[in-house]
XYZ file of C-alpha atoms in Angstrom:
560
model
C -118.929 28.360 19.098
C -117.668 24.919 20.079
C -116.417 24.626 16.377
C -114.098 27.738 16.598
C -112.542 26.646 20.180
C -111.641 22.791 18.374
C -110.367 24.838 15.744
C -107.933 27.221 17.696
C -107.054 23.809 19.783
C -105.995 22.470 17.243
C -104.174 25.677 15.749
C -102.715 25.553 18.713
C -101.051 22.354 18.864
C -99.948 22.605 15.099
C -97.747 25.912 15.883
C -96.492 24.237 19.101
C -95.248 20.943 16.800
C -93.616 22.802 14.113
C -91.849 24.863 16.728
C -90.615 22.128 18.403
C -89.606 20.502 15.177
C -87.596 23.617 14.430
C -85.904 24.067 17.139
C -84.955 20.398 17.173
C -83.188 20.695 13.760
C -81.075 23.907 14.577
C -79.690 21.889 17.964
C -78.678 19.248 15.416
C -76.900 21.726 13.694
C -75.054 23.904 16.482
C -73.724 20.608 17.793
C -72.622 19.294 14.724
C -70.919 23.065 13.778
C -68.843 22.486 17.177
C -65.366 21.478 16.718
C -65.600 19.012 19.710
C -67.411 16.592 17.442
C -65.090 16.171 15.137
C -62.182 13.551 15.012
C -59.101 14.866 14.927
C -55.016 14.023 13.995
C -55.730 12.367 11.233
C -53.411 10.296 9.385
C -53.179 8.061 6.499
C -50.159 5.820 4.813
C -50.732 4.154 1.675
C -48.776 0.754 2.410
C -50.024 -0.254 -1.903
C -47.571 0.177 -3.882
C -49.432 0.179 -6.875
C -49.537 2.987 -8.895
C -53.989 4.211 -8.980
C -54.640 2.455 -5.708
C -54.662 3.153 -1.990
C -54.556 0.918 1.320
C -53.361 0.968 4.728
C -54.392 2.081 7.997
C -56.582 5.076 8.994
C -55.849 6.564 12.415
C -57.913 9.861 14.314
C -58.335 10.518 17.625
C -62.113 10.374 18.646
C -64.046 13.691 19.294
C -63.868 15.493 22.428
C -67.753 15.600 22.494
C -69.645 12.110 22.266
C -72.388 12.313 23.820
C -74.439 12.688 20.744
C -72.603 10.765 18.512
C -73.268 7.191 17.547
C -70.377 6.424 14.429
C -67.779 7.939 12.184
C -69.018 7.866 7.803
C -65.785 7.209 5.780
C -65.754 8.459 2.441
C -63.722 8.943 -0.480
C -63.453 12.449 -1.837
C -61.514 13.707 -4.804
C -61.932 17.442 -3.992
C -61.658 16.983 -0.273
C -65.190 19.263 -0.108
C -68.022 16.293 -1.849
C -68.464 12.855 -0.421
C -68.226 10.720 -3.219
C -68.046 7.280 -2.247
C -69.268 6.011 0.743
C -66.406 3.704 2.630
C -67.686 2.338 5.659
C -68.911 3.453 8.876
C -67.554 2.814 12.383
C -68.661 3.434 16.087
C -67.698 6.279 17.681
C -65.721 5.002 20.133
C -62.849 3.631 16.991
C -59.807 5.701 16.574
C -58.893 3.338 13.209
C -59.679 1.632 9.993
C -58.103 -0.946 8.076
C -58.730 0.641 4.116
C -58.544 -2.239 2.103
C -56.941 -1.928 -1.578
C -59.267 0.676 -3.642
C -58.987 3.541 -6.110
C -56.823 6.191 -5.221
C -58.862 9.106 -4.149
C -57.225 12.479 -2.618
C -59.049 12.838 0.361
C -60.444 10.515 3.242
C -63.601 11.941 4.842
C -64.525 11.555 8.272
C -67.797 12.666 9.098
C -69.903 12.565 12.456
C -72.857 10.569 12.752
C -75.231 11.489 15.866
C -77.627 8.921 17.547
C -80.935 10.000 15.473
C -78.706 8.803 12.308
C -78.005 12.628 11.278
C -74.732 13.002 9.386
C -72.979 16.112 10.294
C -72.366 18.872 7.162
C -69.033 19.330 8.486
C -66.132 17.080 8.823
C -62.475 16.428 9.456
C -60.453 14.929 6.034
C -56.606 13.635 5.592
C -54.907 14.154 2.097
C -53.217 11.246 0.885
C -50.279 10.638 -1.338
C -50.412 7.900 -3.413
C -47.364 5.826 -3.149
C -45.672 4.243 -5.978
C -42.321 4.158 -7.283
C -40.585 4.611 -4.358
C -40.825 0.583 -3.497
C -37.553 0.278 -5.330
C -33.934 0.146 -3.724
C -31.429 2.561 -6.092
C -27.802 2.716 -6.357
C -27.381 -1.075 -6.524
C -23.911 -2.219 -6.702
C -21.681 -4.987 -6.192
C -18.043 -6.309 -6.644
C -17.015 -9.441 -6.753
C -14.291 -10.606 -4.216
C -13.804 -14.266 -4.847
C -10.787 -14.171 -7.430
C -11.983 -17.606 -8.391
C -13.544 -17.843 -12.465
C -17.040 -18.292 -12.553
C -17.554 -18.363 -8.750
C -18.862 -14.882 -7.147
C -18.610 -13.824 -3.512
C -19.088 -10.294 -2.062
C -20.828 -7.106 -0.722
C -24.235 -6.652 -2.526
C -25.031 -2.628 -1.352
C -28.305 -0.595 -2.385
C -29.842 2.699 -1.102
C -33.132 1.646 0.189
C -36.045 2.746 -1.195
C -38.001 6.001 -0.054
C -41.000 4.498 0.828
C -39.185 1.908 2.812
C -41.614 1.953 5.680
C -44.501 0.244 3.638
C -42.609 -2.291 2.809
C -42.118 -5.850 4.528
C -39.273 -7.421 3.436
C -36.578 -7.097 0.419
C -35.893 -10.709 -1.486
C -32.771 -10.963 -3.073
C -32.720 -13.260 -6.275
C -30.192 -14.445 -9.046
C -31.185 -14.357 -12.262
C -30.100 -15.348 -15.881
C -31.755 -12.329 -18.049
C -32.299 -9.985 -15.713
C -35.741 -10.488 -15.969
C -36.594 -13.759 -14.619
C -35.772 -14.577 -11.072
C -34.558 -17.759 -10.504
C -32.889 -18.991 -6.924
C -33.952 -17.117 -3.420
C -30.645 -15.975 -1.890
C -31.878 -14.085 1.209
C -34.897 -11.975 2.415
C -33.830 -9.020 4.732
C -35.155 -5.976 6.484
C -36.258 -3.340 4.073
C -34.353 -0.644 6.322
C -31.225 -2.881 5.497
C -28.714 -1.198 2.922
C -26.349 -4.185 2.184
C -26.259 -8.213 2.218
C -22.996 -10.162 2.088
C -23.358 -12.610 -0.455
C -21.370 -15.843 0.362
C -19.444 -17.996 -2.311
C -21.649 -19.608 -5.058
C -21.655 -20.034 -8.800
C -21.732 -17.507 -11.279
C -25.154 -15.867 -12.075
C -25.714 -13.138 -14.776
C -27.495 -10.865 -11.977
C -29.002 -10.245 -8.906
C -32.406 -8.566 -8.176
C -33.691 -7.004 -4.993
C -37.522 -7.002 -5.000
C -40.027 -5.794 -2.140
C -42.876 -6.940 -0.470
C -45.806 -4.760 0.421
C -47.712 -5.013 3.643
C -49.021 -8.002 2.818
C -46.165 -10.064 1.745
C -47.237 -9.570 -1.911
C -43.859 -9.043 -4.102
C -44.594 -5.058 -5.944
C -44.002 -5.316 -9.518
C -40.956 -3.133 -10.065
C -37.486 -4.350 -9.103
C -34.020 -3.354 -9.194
C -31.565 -5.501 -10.878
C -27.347 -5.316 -11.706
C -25.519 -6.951 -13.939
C -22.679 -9.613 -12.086
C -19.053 -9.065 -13.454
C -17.033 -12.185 -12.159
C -13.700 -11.147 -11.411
C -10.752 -13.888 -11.324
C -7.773 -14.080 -10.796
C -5.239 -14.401 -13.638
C -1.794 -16.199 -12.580
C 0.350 -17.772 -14.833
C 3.857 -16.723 -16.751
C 4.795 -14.993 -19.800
C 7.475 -16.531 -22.156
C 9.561 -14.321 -24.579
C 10.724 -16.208 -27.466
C 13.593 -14.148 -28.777
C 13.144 -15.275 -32.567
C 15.857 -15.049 -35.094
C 17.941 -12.090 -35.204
C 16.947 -10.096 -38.524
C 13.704 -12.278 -38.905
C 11.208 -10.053 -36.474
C 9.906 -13.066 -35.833
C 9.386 -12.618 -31.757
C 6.575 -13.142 -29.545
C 5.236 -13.632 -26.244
C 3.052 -16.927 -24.992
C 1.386 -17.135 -21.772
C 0.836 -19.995 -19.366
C -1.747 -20.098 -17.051
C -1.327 -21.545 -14.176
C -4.785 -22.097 -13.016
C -6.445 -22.922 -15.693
C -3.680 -24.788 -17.890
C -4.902 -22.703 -20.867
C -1.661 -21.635 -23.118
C -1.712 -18.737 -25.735
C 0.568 -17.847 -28.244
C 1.098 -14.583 -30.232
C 0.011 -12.567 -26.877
C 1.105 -9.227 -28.121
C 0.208 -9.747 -31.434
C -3.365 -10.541 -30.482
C -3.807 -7.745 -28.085
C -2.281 -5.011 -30.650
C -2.524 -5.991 -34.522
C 1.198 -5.852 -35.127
C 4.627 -7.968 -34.256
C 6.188 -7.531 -31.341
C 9.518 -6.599 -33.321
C 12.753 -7.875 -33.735
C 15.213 -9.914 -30.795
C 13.007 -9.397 -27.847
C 15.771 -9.703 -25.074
C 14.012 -9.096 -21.675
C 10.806 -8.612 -19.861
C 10.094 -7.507 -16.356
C 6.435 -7.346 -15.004
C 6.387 -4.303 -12.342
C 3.224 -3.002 -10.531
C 0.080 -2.949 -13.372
C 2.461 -2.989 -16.258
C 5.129 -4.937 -18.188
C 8.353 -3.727 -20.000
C 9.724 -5.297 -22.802
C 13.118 -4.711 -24.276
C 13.303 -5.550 -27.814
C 16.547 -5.199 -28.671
C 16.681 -5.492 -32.733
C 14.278 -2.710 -32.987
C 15.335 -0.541 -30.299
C 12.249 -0.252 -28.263
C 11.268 -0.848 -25.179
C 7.465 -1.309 -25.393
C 5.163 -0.724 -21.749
C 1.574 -2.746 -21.596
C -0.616 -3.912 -19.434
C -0.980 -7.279 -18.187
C -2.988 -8.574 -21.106
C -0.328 -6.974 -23.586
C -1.880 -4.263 -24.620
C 0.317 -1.973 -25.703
C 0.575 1.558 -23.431
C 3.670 2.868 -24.966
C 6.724 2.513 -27.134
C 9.940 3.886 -25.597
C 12.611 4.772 -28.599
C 15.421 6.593 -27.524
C 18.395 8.017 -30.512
C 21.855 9.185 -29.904
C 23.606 10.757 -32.874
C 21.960 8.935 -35.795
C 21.015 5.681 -34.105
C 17.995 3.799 -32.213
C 19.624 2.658 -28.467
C 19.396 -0.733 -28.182
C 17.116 -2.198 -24.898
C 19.313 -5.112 -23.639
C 18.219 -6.134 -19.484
C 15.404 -4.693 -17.440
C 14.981 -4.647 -13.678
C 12.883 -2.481 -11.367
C 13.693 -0.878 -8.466
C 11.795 1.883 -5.813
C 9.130 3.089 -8.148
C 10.910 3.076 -11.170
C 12.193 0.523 -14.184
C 15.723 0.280 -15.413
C 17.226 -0.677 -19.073
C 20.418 -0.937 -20.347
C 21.282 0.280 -23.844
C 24.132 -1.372 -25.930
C 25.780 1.732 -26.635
C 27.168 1.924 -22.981
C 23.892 3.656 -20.729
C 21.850 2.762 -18.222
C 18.346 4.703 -18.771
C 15.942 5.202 -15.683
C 11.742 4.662 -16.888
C 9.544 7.091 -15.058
C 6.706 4.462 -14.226
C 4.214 6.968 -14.504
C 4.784 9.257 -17.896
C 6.049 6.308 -19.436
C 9.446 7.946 -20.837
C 13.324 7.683 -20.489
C 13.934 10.482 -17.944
C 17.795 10.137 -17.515
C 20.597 8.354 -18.598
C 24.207 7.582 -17.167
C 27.589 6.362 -18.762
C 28.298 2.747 -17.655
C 30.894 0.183 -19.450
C 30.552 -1.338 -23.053
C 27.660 -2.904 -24.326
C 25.745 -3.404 -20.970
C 24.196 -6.471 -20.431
C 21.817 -7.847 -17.300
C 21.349 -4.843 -14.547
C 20.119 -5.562 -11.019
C 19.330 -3.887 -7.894
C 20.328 -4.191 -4.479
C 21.905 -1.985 -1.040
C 20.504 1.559 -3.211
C 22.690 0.754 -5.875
C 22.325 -0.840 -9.718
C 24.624 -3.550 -10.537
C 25.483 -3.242 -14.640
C 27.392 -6.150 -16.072
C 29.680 -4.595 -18.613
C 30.545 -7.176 -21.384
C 31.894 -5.767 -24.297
C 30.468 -8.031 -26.409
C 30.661 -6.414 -29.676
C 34.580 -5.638 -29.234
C 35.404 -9.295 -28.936
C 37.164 -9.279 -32.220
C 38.811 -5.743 -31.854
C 41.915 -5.162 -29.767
C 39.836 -3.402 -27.061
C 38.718 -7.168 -25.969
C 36.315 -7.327 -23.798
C 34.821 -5.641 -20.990
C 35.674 -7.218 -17.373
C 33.542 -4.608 -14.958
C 30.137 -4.124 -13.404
C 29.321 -1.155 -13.049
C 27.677 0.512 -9.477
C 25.107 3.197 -9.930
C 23.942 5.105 -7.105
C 20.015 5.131 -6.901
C 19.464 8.497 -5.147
C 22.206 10.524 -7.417
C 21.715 8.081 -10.625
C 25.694 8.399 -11.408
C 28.085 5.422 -11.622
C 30.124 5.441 -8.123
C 32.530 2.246 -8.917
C 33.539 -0.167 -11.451
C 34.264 -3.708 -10.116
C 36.150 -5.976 -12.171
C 35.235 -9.668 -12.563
C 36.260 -12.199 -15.480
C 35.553 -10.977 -18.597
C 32.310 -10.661 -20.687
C 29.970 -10.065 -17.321
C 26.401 -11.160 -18.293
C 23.294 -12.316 -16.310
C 22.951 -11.500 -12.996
C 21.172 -12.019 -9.668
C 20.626 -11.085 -5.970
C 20.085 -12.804 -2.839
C 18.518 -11.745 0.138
C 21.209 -10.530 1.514
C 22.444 -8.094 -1.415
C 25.041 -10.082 -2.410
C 25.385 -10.013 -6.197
C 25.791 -13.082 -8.108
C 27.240 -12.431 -11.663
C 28.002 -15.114 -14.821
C 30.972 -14.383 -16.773
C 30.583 -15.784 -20.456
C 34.418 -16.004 -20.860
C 35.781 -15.755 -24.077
C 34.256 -19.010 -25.579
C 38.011 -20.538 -25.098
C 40.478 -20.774 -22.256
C 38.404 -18.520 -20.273
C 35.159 -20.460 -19.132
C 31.579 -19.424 -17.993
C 32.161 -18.283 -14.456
C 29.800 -17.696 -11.762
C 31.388 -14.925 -8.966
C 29.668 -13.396 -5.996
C 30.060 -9.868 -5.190
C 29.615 -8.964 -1.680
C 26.988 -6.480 -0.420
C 29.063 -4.187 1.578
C 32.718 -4.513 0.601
C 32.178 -5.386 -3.232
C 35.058 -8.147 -2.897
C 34.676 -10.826 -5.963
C 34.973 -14.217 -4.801
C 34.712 -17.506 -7.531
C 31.917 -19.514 -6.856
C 32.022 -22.080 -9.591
C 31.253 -22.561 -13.397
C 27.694 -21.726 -14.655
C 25.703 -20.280 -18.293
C 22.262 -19.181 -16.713
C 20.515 -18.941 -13.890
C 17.905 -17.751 -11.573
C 17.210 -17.051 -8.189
C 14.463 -17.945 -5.734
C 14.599 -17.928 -2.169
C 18.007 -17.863 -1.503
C 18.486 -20.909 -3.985
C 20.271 -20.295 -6.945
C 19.098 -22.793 -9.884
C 22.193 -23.050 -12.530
C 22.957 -24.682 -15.996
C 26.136 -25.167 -16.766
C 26.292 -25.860 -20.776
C 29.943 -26.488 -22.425
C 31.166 -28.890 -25.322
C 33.377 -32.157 -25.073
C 36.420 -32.130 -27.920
C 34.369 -33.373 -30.099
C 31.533 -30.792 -29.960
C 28.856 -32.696 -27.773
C 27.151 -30.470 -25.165
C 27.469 -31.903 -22.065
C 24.978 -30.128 -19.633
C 24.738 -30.305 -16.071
C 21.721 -28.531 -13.556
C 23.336 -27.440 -9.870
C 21.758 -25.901 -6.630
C 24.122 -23.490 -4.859
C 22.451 -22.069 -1.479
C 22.995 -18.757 -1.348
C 22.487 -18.528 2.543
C 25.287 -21.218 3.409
C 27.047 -20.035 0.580
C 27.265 -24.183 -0.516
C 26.671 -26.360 -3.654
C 23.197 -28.166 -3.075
C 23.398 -30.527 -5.965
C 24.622 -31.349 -9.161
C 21.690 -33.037 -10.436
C 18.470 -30.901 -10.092
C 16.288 -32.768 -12.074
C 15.735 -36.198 -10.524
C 12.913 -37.899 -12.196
C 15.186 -38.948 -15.130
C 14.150 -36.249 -17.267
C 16.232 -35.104 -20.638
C 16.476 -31.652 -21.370
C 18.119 -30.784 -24.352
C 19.914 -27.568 -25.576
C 18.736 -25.699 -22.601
C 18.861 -22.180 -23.471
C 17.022 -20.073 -20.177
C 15.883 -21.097 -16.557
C 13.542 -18.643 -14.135
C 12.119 -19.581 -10.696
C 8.760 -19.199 -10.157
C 8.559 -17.263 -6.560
C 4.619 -18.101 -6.463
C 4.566 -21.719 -6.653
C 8.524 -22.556 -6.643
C 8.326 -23.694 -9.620
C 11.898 -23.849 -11.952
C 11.282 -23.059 -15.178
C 14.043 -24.411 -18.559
C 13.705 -23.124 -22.023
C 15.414 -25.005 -24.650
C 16.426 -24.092 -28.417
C 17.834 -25.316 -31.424
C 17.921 -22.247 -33.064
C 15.797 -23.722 -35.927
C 12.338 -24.883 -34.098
C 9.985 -23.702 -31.750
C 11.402 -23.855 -28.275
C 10.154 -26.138 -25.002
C 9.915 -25.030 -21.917
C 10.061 -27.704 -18.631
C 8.319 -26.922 -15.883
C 9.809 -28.603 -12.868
C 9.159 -28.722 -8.423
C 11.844 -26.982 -6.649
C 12.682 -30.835 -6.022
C 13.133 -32.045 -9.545
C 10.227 -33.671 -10.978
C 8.702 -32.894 -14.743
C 5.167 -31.341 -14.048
C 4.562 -29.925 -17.707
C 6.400 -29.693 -20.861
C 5.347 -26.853 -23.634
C 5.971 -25.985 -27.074
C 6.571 -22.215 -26.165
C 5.611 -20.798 -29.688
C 8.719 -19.345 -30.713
C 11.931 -19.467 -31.569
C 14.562 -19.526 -28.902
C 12.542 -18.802 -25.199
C 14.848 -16.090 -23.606
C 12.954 -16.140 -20.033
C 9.806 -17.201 -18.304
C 8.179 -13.792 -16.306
C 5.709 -14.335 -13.638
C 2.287 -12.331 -13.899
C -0.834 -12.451 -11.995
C -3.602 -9.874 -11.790
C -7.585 -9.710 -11.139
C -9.610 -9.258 -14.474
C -13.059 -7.267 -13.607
């Protein structure tokens, strides 16, 4: 009897331990199943920038319901459902983790832990996005804006990179290859979309490369090639050549960096320039060059590369370019068969001509009018003589208004400030000297200024050689100043270092540096040009490479 009661006791207490048991694991369970004890707003930004691995900071705000809970279990999860790699674990009361640099996984796991050390079976998770690539800035560009050769200065401009917000800092470098960085110019904000880059040497590029979150430079980088742009000043000297020879050509001067070239056009386009190149003028991006032999005016670009060949026939025959000048948007030539032809700038063609005298000669502008010096010049020997006008050309109607007559065989010609024109009469090689004459601007009156064979004008100073022969054929030269504004003589003697110039044959002002510029020829030899101050003094002599230097032409423009 006593052995069935400790039996039943014992029963008893058995059923009354597994129960509680029971019931303890199924509490476990309905607290863990309540969404109160899970974290919640859970976010994640991968701050590597590595391509396969993860870091950065874990956020969540704590469960409602603590009172259970002791930590959070971190774990890595590919399929956002299995933990698969345990991370850490944290108390209860954290709301975030540091994840240091791992193994990209797509999921982050945060499961409940309660205080008998019972890992819930559910759990809040963040997706993650592994991000790479986007540590780079695009669009990189940059233009140079000091005109000086092989020193850079200017706006270096990017789009920054998508992921911007992981980053710490952008460092901007120079570098030879484009692979090797080589001198720290600046490290910025990675928000920042530009960085003015002050004057320096030359480098080959620049690269912009970003830091991660900690300060660790990513492996990807942009990079751009540098073009250096500079400045190109200097003038352009036409040597005429020998009538019949097609022997002319263009040199070029630089001013900055004393370098001299001969053969410009030649170089630039595989073929002579052509035959009696008479007159160049350099207007907006382009020059214009009358060759008068060939009868062709050809159009290039700064460099002298040929843009296009202008031929224009009457009848049977080529026209014949003689002077150039520019004027409101459009260039100007005169043909030897008695027209003035206006150059659309833009199609690059003849697009109208006018009547004017015989055999036209230098044409300039001034007051909305072109000034044509008529000169006859082929009918010296016939009884027409000859011509003694220039001709005026309305701009805005292009038709010839007056004829002004002056002493015979009107050639070069220039204009002061005020529109006055100044024109040189070549005479007839006798009695009749070379004569220098002003027109006036507004009543066109013709007054004698003195005697004079070229000249050029710059600033209201008019620089003049006159060139004639003693009885016994010496040429006896002299170099004058006439001031345009006071309407005086300046000087006889322009050059006053003691310098000989000998057979001068052209002289242009420089308006950039005031320089005065005299060709010589002896109509056998390559030509010299002097380079002179405005006050006289030799700076530079050159063997212009070419026969007989009919002008200097001023040029300057940025090469890129």
């Amino acid at each position: 009897m006593k052995m069935n009661k400790l039996f039943n006791v014992l029963c008893l207490i058995s059923l009354l331990t597994f129960s509680f048991i029971s019931c303890s694991d199924d509490d476990d369970n309905d607290f863990f199943n309540s969404v109160e004890t899970l974290p919640t707003d859970i976010a994640f930004l991968d701050v590597n920038l590595k391509g396969g691995e993860i870091s950065g900071e874990l956020t969540w705000k704590k469960p409602i319901n603590t009172s259970e809970l002791s930590s959070i279990v971190i774990y890595a999860s590919n399929d956002g459902t299995t933990k698969e790699a345990r991370i850490d674990e944290v108390s209860i009361d954290k709301e975030k983790y540091t994840v240091e640099a791992r193994n990209y996984t797509k999921y982050l796991l945060l499961v409940p832990k309660n205080k008998k050390d019972v890992e819930g079976s559910t759990f809040a998770k963040v997706e993650i996005t592994d991000e790479t690539g986007n540590n780079v800035v695009t669009d990189l560009t940059f233009e140079d804006t000091d005109y000086t050769k092989d020193k850079i200065a200017g706006k270096l401009s990017w789009t920054k990179a998508s992921g911007y917000i992981n980053l710490s800092k952008l460092i901007i470098y120079t570098s030879e290859d484009g692979t090797i960085k080589k001198d720290k110019l600046a490290e910025v904000n990675p928000d920042m979309e530009e960085y003015t880059i002050a004057s320096r040497d030359l480098s080959k590029y620049f690269i912009v490369v970003a830091t991660d979150a900690e300060n660790t430079e990513v492996e990807d980088f942009a990079k751009i090639e540098v073009k250096d742009a500079y400045e190109v000043s200097g003038v352009y000297i036409l040597n005429s050549g020998k009538m019949g020879n097609n022997n002319s050509n263009i040199s070029f001067y630089n001013f900055l960096t004393t370098e001299f070239k001969t053969k410009v056009f030649e170089s630039a386009n595989g073929t002579s320039l052509g035959d009696t190149g008479q007159d160049m003028v350099v207007y907006g991006s382009k020059m214009y060059i009358a060759v008068y032999g060939s009868g062709v005016i050809y159009v290039t670009d700064k460099q002298g590369k040929k843009l296009a060949a202008i031929e224009s026939v009457k009848g049977d025959k080529k026209q014949q370019p003689r002077g150039l000048t520019s004027y409101e948007g459009k260039v100007y030539a005169t043909l030897y068969d008695g027209y003035l032809a206006k150059i659309d700038t833009t199609k690059l063609e003849i697009e109208s001509q006018v009547a004017v005298g015989r055999n036209p000669e230098y044409v300039r502008a001034a007051n909305n009018k072109l000034y044509v010096a008529n000169s006859g010049g082929l009918d010296y020997n016939t009884p027409l003589g000859y011509d003694k006008t220039v001709s005026v050309v309305d701009v805005a109607t292009f038709r010839e208004t007056e004829k002004i007559p002056v002493v015979i065989n009107p050639d070069k010609m220039a204009v002061d400030s005020e529109g006055d024109i100044y024109v040189i009469s070549n005479g007839n090689y006798g009695d009749i000297p070379n004569t220098l004459q002003r027109i006036d601007a507004s009543t066109h009156k013709v007054t004698n200024v003195g005697n004079a064979t070229w000249m050029s004008m710059n600033n209201d100073k008019l620089y003049i050689i006159y060139s004639q022969y003693d009885a016994n054929w010496n040429q006896v030269v002299s170099y004058h100043v006439f001031d345009a504004k006071t309407e005086k003589m300046l000087t006889d003697k322009f050059i006053t270092d003691g310098t000989t110039v000998n057979k001068p044959f052209s002289i242009n002002a420089d308006p950039v540096n005031n320089y005065v510029y005299i060709g010589t020829s002896d109509y056998t030899n390559n030509g010299d040009m002097y380079i002179f101050t405005s006050d006289g003094k030799l700076v530079k002599k050159l063997d212009t490479g070419g026969l007989n230097p009919a002008g200097a032409y001023f040029a300057s423009w940025i090469i890129r």
